[in-house]
PDB file of C-alpha atoms in Angstrom:
ATOM      1  CA  UNK A   1       0.000   0.000   0.000  1.00 65.00           C
ATOM      2  CA  UNK A   2       1.391   3.372  -1.022  1.00 83.00           C
ATOM      3  CA  UNK A   3       1.218   5.815   1.879  1.00 90.00           C
ATOM      4  CA  UNK A   4       1.850   8.899  -0.276  1.00 94.00           C
ATOM      5  CA  UNK A   5       0.026  10.676  -3.075  1.00 95.00           C
ATOM      6  CA  UNK A   6       2.552  12.723  -5.059  1.00 96.00           C
ATOM      7  CA  UNK A   7       1.667  15.709  -7.206  1.00 96.00           C
ATOM      8  CA  UNK A   8       3.744  18.110  -9.282  1.00 96.00           C
ATOM      9  CA  UNK A   9       3.208  21.864  -8.780  1.00 97.00           C
ATOM     10  CA  UNK A  10       4.090  24.505 -11.362  1.00 94.00           C
ATOM     11  CA  UNK A  11       7.856  24.459 -10.715  1.00 97.00           C
ATOM     12  CA  UNK A  12       9.760  21.458 -12.044  1.00 94.00           C
ATOM     13  CA  UNK A  13      11.355  19.299  -9.377  1.00 95.00           C
ATOM     14  CA  UNK A  14       9.121  20.355  -6.495  1.00 97.00           C
ATOM     15  CA  UNK A  15       6.726  17.699  -5.264  1.00 97.00           C
ATOM     16  CA  UNK A  16       3.703  17.910  -3.006  1.00 97.00           C
ATOM     17  CA  UNK A  17       3.395  14.804  -0.860  1.00 97.00           C
ATOM     18  CA  UNK A  18       0.009  13.973   0.645  1.00 96.00           C
ATOM     19  CA  UNK A  19       0.573  11.571   3.516  1.00 94.00           C
ATOM     20  CA  UNK A  20      -2.200   9.006   3.910  1.00 93.00           C
ATOM     21  CA  UNK A  21      -3.553   8.802   7.459  1.00 91.00           C
ATOM     22  CA  UNK A  22      -4.729   5.497   8.911  1.00 91.00           C
ATOM     23  CA  UNK A  23      -7.300   6.205  11.614  1.00 92.00           C
ATOM     24  CA  UNK A  24      -9.105   4.076  14.140  1.00 94.00           C
ATOM     25  CA  UNK A  25     -10.608   4.518  17.608  1.00 96.00           C
ATOM     26  CA  UNK A  26      -7.138   4.887  19.167  1.00 95.00           C
ATOM     27  CA  UNK A  27      -6.034   7.745  16.922  1.00 93.00           C
ATOM     28  CA  UNK A  28      -3.972   7.692  13.726  1.00 90.00           C
ATOM     29  CA  UNK A  29      -0.733   6.635  12.069  1.00 90.00           C
ATOM     30  CA  UNK A  30       0.869   8.557   9.246  1.00 90.00           C
ATOM     31  CA  UNK A  31       4.165   7.769   7.587  1.00 91.00           C
ATOM     32  CA  UNK A  32       6.430  10.817   7.442  1.00 92.00           C
ATOM     33  CA  UNK A  33       9.153   9.308   5.256  1.00 94.00           C
ATOM     34  CA  UNK A  34       9.791   6.129   3.276  1.00 92.00           C
ATOM     35  CA  UNK A  35      12.869   5.992   1.041  1.00 91.00           C
ATOM     36  CA  UNK A  36      11.393   3.250  -1.139  1.00 91.00           C
ATOM     37  CA  UNK A  37       8.069   4.987  -1.783  1.00 91.00           C
ATOM     38  CA  UNK A  38       9.568   8.477  -2.145  1.00 94.00           C
ATOM     39  CA  UNK A  39      12.202   7.393  -4.675  1.00 93.00           C
ATOM     40  CA  UNK A  40       9.499   7.719  -7.363  1.00 91.00           C
ATOM     41  CA  UNK A  41       9.125  11.377  -6.305  1.00 93.00           C
ATOM     42  CA  UNK A  42      12.862  11.988  -6.722  1.00 93.00           C
ATOM     43  CA  UNK A  43      14.276  11.362  -3.243  1.00 95.00           C
ATOM     44  CA  UNK A  44      17.232   9.148  -4.143  1.00 93.00           C
ATOM     45  CA  UNK A  45      19.699   9.952  -1.349  1.00 94.00           C
ATOM     46  CA  UNK A  46      19.885   8.819   2.252  1.00 95.00           C
ATOM     47  CA  UNK A  47      18.493  11.065   4.980  1.00 97.00           C
ATOM     48  CA  UNK A  48      21.558  12.747   6.466  1.00 97.00           C
ATOM     49  CA  UNK A  49      19.868  14.949   9.054  1.00 97.00           C
ATOM     50  CA  UNK A  50      16.428  15.473  10.617  1.00 98.00           C
ATOM     51  CA  UNK A  51      15.549  18.778  12.288  1.00 98.00           C
ATOM     52  CA  UNK A  52      12.549  19.711  14.413  1.00 98.00           C
ATOM     53  CA  UNK A  53      11.693  23.401  14.895  1.00 98.00           C
ATOM     54  CA  UNK A  54       9.276  25.260  17.120  1.00 98.00           C
ATOM     55  CA  UNK A  55       8.062  28.761  16.302  1.00 98.00           C
ATOM     56  CA  UNK A  56       5.982  30.358  19.020  1.00 98.00           C
ATOM     57  CA  UNK A  57       4.078  33.190  17.366  1.00 98.00           C
ATOM     58  CA  UNK A  58       1.826  33.716  14.358  1.00 98.00           C
ATOM     59  CA  UNK A  59       3.368  35.841  11.596  1.00 98.00           C
ATOM     60  CA  UNK A  60       6.996  34.805  12.138  1.00 98.00           C
ATOM     61  CA  UNK A  61       9.091  34.060   9.038  1.00 98.00           C
ATOM     62  CA  UNK A  62      12.016  31.630   8.907  1.00 98.00           C
ATOM     63  CA  UNK A  63      14.090  31.631   5.733  1.00 95.00           C
ATOM     64  CA  UNK A  64      14.689  31.823   2.835  1.00 98.00           C
ATOM     65  CA  UNK A  65      17.620  29.410   3.350  1.00 98.00           C
ATOM     66  CA  UNK A  66      19.731  27.193   1.110  1.00 98.00           C
ATOM     67  CA  UNK A  67      23.070  25.394   1.095  1.00 97.00           C
ATOM     68  CA  UNK A  68      25.448  26.305  -1.734  1.00 97.00           C
ATOM     69  CA  UNK A  69      26.909  23.495  -3.851  1.00 97.00           C
ATOM     70  CA  UNK A  70      28.651  21.165  -3.294  1.00 97.00           C
ATOM     71  CA  UNK A  71      26.593  21.031  -0.072  1.00 97.00           C
ATOM     72  CA  UNK A  72      23.210  21.524  -1.773  1.00 97.00           C
ATOM     73  CA  UNK A  73      20.465  19.480  -0.170  1.00 97.00           C
ATOM     74  CA  UNK A  74      17.028  18.078  -0.780  1.00 97.00           C
ATOM     75  CA  UNK A  75      14.492  18.760   1.959  1.00 98.00           C
ATOM     76  CA  UNK A  76      11.191  17.209   2.826  1.00 98.00           C
ATOM     77  CA  UNK A  77       9.219  19.590   5.043  1.00 98.00           C
ATOM     78  CA  UNK A  78       6.233  18.628   7.213  1.00 98.00           C
ATOM     79  CA  UNK A  79       4.170  20.621   9.709  1.00 98.00           C
ATOM     80  CA  UNK A  80       3.465  18.621  12.869  1.00 97.00           C
ATOM     81  CA  UNK A  81       1.615  21.299  14.832  1.00 98.00           C
ATOM     82  CA  UNK A  82      -0.207  24.421  13.691  1.00 98.00           C
ATOM     83  CA  UNK A  83      -0.215  25.851  10.181  1.00 98.00           C
ATOM     84  CA  UNK A  84       2.344  27.545   7.887  1.00 98.00           C
ATOM     85  CA  UNK A  85       2.634  29.112   4.465  1.00 98.00           C
ATOM     86  CA  UNK A  86       5.640  27.237   3.046  1.00 98.00           C
ATOM     87  CA  UNK A  87       7.662  28.772   0.190  1.00 98.00           C
ATOM     88  CA  UNK A  88      10.292  27.354  -2.173  1.00 98.00           C
ATOM     89  CA  UNK A  89      12.241  29.616  -4.566  1.00 98.00           C
ATOM     90  CA  UNK A  90      13.916  28.105  -7.631  1.00 98.00           C
ATOM     91  CA  UNK A  91      17.532  29.327  -7.693  1.00 98.00           C
ATOM     92  CA  UNK A  92      18.819  26.868 -10.336  1.00 98.00           C
ATOM     93  CA  UNK A  93      20.581  29.098 -12.854  1.00 97.00           C
ATOM     94  CA  UNK A  94      19.589  27.074 -15.923  1.00 96.00           C
ATOM     95  CA  UNK A  95      15.986  26.423 -14.869  1.00 97.00           C
ATOM     96  CA  UNK A  96      13.115  27.849 -16.945  1.00 97.00           C
ATOM     97  CA  UNK A  97      11.537  28.868 -13.604  1.00 97.00           C
ATOM     98  CA  UNK A  98      14.688  30.553 -12.223  1.00 97.00           C
ATOM     99  CA  UNK A  99      13.671  32.913  -9.356  1.00 97.00           C
ATOM    100  CA  UNK A 100      10.021  31.815  -9.446  1.00 98.00           C
ATOM    101  CA  UNK A 101       8.502  30.845  -6.117  1.00 98.00           C
ATOM    102  CA  UNK A 102       5.839  28.409  -5.072  1.00 98.00           C
ATOM    103  CA  UNK A 103       3.844  28.610  -1.847  1.00 98.00           C
ATOM    104  CA  UNK A 104       1.568  26.079  -0.211  1.00 98.00           C
ATOM    105  CA  UNK A 105      -0.260  25.568   3.048  1.00 98.00           C
ATOM    106  CA  UNK A 106       1.226  22.930   5.357  1.00 98.00           C
ATOM    107  CA  UNK A 107      -0.582  22.003   8.530  1.00 98.00           C
ATOM    108  CA  UNK A 108      -0.917  19.289  11.116  1.00 95.00           C
ATOM    109  CA  UNK A 109      -4.420  18.713   9.760  1.00 95.00           C
ATOM    110  CA  UNK A 110      -3.873  18.536   5.987  1.00 97.00           C
ATOM    111  CA  UNK A 111      -1.082  15.893   6.001  1.00 95.00           C
ATOM    112  CA  UNK A 112       0.787  17.675   3.214  1.00 97.00           C
ATOM    113  CA  UNK A 113       4.579  17.733   2.959  1.00 98.00           C
ATOM    114  CA  UNK A 114       6.699  19.466   0.347  1.00 98.00           C
ATOM    115  CA  UNK A 115       9.707  17.778  -1.215  1.00 98.00           C
ATOM    116  CA  UNK A 116      12.200  20.435  -2.259  1.00 98.00           C
ATOM    117  CA  UNK A 117      15.058  19.400  -4.549  1.00 97.00           C
ATOM    118  CA  UNK A 118      18.583  20.757  -4.532  1.00 98.00           C
ATOM    119  CA  UNK A 119      18.793  24.266  -5.977  1.00 98.00           C
ATOM    120  CA  UNK A 120      15.928  25.864  -4.056  1.00 98.00           C
ATOM    121  CA  UNK A 121      15.760  28.354  -1.195  1.00 98.00           C
ATOM    122  CA  UNK A 122      13.163  27.537   1.448  1.00 98.00           C
ATOM    123  CA  UNK A 123      11.234  29.458   4.084  1.00 98.00           C
ATOM    124  CA  UNK A 124       7.900  29.584   5.825  1.00 98.00           C
ATOM    125  CA  UNK A 125       5.556  31.901   7.703  1.00 98.00           C
ATOM    126  CA  UNK A 126       3.578  30.734  10.715  1.00 98.00           C
ATOM    127  CA  UNK A 127      -0.178  31.207  10.418  1.00 98.00           C
ATOM    128  CA  UNK A 128      -0.875  30.037  13.976  1.00 98.00           C
ATOM    129  CA  UNK A 129       0.934  30.208  17.301  1.00 98.00           C
ATOM    130  CA  UNK A 130       3.012  27.257  18.511  1.00 98.00           C
ATOM    131  CA  UNK A 131       4.045  25.733  15.191  1.00 98.00           C
ATOM    132  CA  UNK A 132       6.270  22.666  14.986  1.00 98.00           C
ATOM    133  CA  UNK A 133       8.011  21.635  11.764  1.00 98.00           C
ATOM    134  CA  UNK A 134      10.000  18.539  10.812  1.00 98.00           C
ATOM    135  CA  UNK A 135      12.706  18.671   8.131  1.00 97.00           C
ATOM    136  CA  UNK A 136      14.408  15.675   6.508  1.00 98.00           C
ATOM    137  CA  UNK A 137      17.671  16.700   4.787  1.00 98.00           C
ATOM    138  CA  UNK A 138      19.760  14.787   2.237  1.00 98.00           C
ATOM    139  CA  UNK A 139      22.965  16.510   3.404  1.00 97.00           C
ATOM    140  CA  UNK A 140      24.258  17.601   6.780  1.00 96.00           C
ATOM    141  CA  UNK A 141      24.336  21.320   7.584  1.00 96.00           C
ATOM    142  CA  UNK A 142      27.549  23.087   6.535  1.00 97.00           C
ATOM    143  CA  UNK A 143      28.058  26.561   8.036  1.00 96.00           C
ATOM    144  CA  UNK A 144      30.335  27.740   5.202  1.00 97.00           C
ATOM    145  CA  UNK A 145      27.726  26.751   2.594  1.00 97.00           C
ATOM    146  CA  UNK A 146      24.827  28.507   4.350  1.00 97.00           C
ATOM    147  CA  UNK A 147      23.155  31.162   2.193  1.00 97.00           C
ATOM    148  CA  UNK A 148      19.843  32.983   2.086  1.00 97.00           C
ATOM    149  CA  UNK A 149      17.508  35.252   0.190  1.00 98.00           C
ATOM    150  CA  UNK A 150      15.714  38.151   1.838  1.00 97.00           C
ATOM    151  CA  UNK A 151      12.025  37.368   2.506  1.00 97.00           C
ATOM    152  CA  UNK A 152      11.212  41.069   1.893  1.00 96.00           C
ATOM    153  CA  UNK A 153      12.909  41.122  -1.537  1.00 97.00           C
ATOM    154  CA  UNK A 154      10.648  43.119  -3.905  1.00 96.00           C
ATOM    155  CA  UNK A 155      12.049  41.217  -6.894  1.00 96.00           C
ATOM    156  CA  UNK A 156      10.675  37.943  -5.499  1.00 97.00           C
ATOM    157  CA  UNK A 157       7.450  39.648  -4.317  1.00 97.00           C
ATOM    158  CA  UNK A 158       6.426  36.733  -2.127  1.00 98.00           C
ATOM    159  CA  UNK A 159       2.821  37.085  -0.984  1.00 96.00           C
ATOM    160  CA  UNK A 160       3.210  36.393   2.727  1.00 98.00           C
ATOM    161  CA  UNK A 161      -0.369  35.817   3.913  1.00 98.00           C
ATOM    162  CA  UNK A 162      -0.176  37.844   7.145  1.00 98.00           C
ATOM    163  CA  UNK A 163       2.014  40.762   8.242  1.00 97.00           C
ATOM    164  CA  UNK A 164       5.504  39.596   9.235  1.00 97.00           C
ATOM    165  CA  UNK A 165       5.776  39.921  13.018  1.00 97.00           C
ATOM    166  CA  UNK A 166       9.164  38.319  13.693  1.00 97.00           C
ATOM    167  CA  UNK A 167      12.273  37.315  11.787  1.00 97.00           C
ATOM    168  CA  UNK A 168      15.875  36.637  12.804  1.00 97.00           C
ATOM    169  CA  UNK A 169      18.452  39.390  12.341  1.00 96.00           C
ATOM    170  CA  UNK A 170      20.328  37.096   9.942  1.00 95.00           C
ATOM    171  CA  UNK A 171      17.256  36.551   7.734  1.00 97.00           C
ATOM    172  CA  UNK A 172      16.489  40.299   7.699  1.00 96.00           C
ATOM    173  CA  UNK A 173      20.012  41.083   6.471  1.00 96.00           C
ATOM    174  CA  UNK A 174      20.171  38.602   3.587  1.00 95.00           C
ATOM    175  CA  UNK A 175      20.794  40.640   0.445  1.00 91.00           C
ATOM    176  CA  UNK A 176      18.144  41.474  -2.099  1.00 95.00           C
ATOM    177  CA  UNK A 177      18.532  39.971  -5.543  1.00 95.00           C
ATOM    178  CA  UNK A 178      20.372  42.130  -8.062  1.00 92.00           C
ATOM    179  CA  UNK A 179      22.070  41.598 -11.419  1.00 89.00           C
ATOM    180  CA  UNK A 180      25.037  39.929  -9.724  1.00 90.00           C
ATOM    181  CA  UNK A 181      22.881  37.044  -8.418  1.00 93.00           C
ATOM    182  CA  UNK A 182      23.493  34.122 -10.737  1.00 94.00           C
ATOM    183  CA  UNK A 183      21.814  31.353  -8.775  1.00 96.00           C
ATOM    184  CA  UNK A 184      23.389  27.940  -8.349  1.00 97.00           C
ATOM    185  CA  UNK A 185      24.728  25.341 -10.756  1.00 95.00           C
ATOM    186  CA  UNK A 186      24.241  21.792  -9.538  1.00 94.00           C
TER     187      UNK A 186
END
């Protein structure tokens, strides 16, 4: 039995993963990750790292983060508590959707995850208080490869659903995109 329904949004490489929930009188079971089943969606590497985040207040933004090659990573993002607007920005230099973004609602209730391939920046905005997120990464974090895009960048014009109430100093100071930004080559 396949525990995932995979769909392809408008940006090549991104995948929306609907996790099937098995429910009975005791509660539910949902599979968060399965290498065998997700290989058809493009996840072909081992999971190198799993991170769990908590964001306390509605309106907070985390991101837009990415790891520069050769430390580029795939991510599979799931919301375990609350609700977020999750955003992926295509930064693959040779992609026909270079610098296009895709946003989707992830929540504890909708059982949706997003599979983000290498060559994308990722961020999210909390739509409720007390949000918990789970990230599966194909590569371990590398401080020297850490990069980011500014969530306020007018060039990207991301439609954050609610006013931004909180963001880290580091995320606020990521540069805006200009002519010198060439993206990444994988």
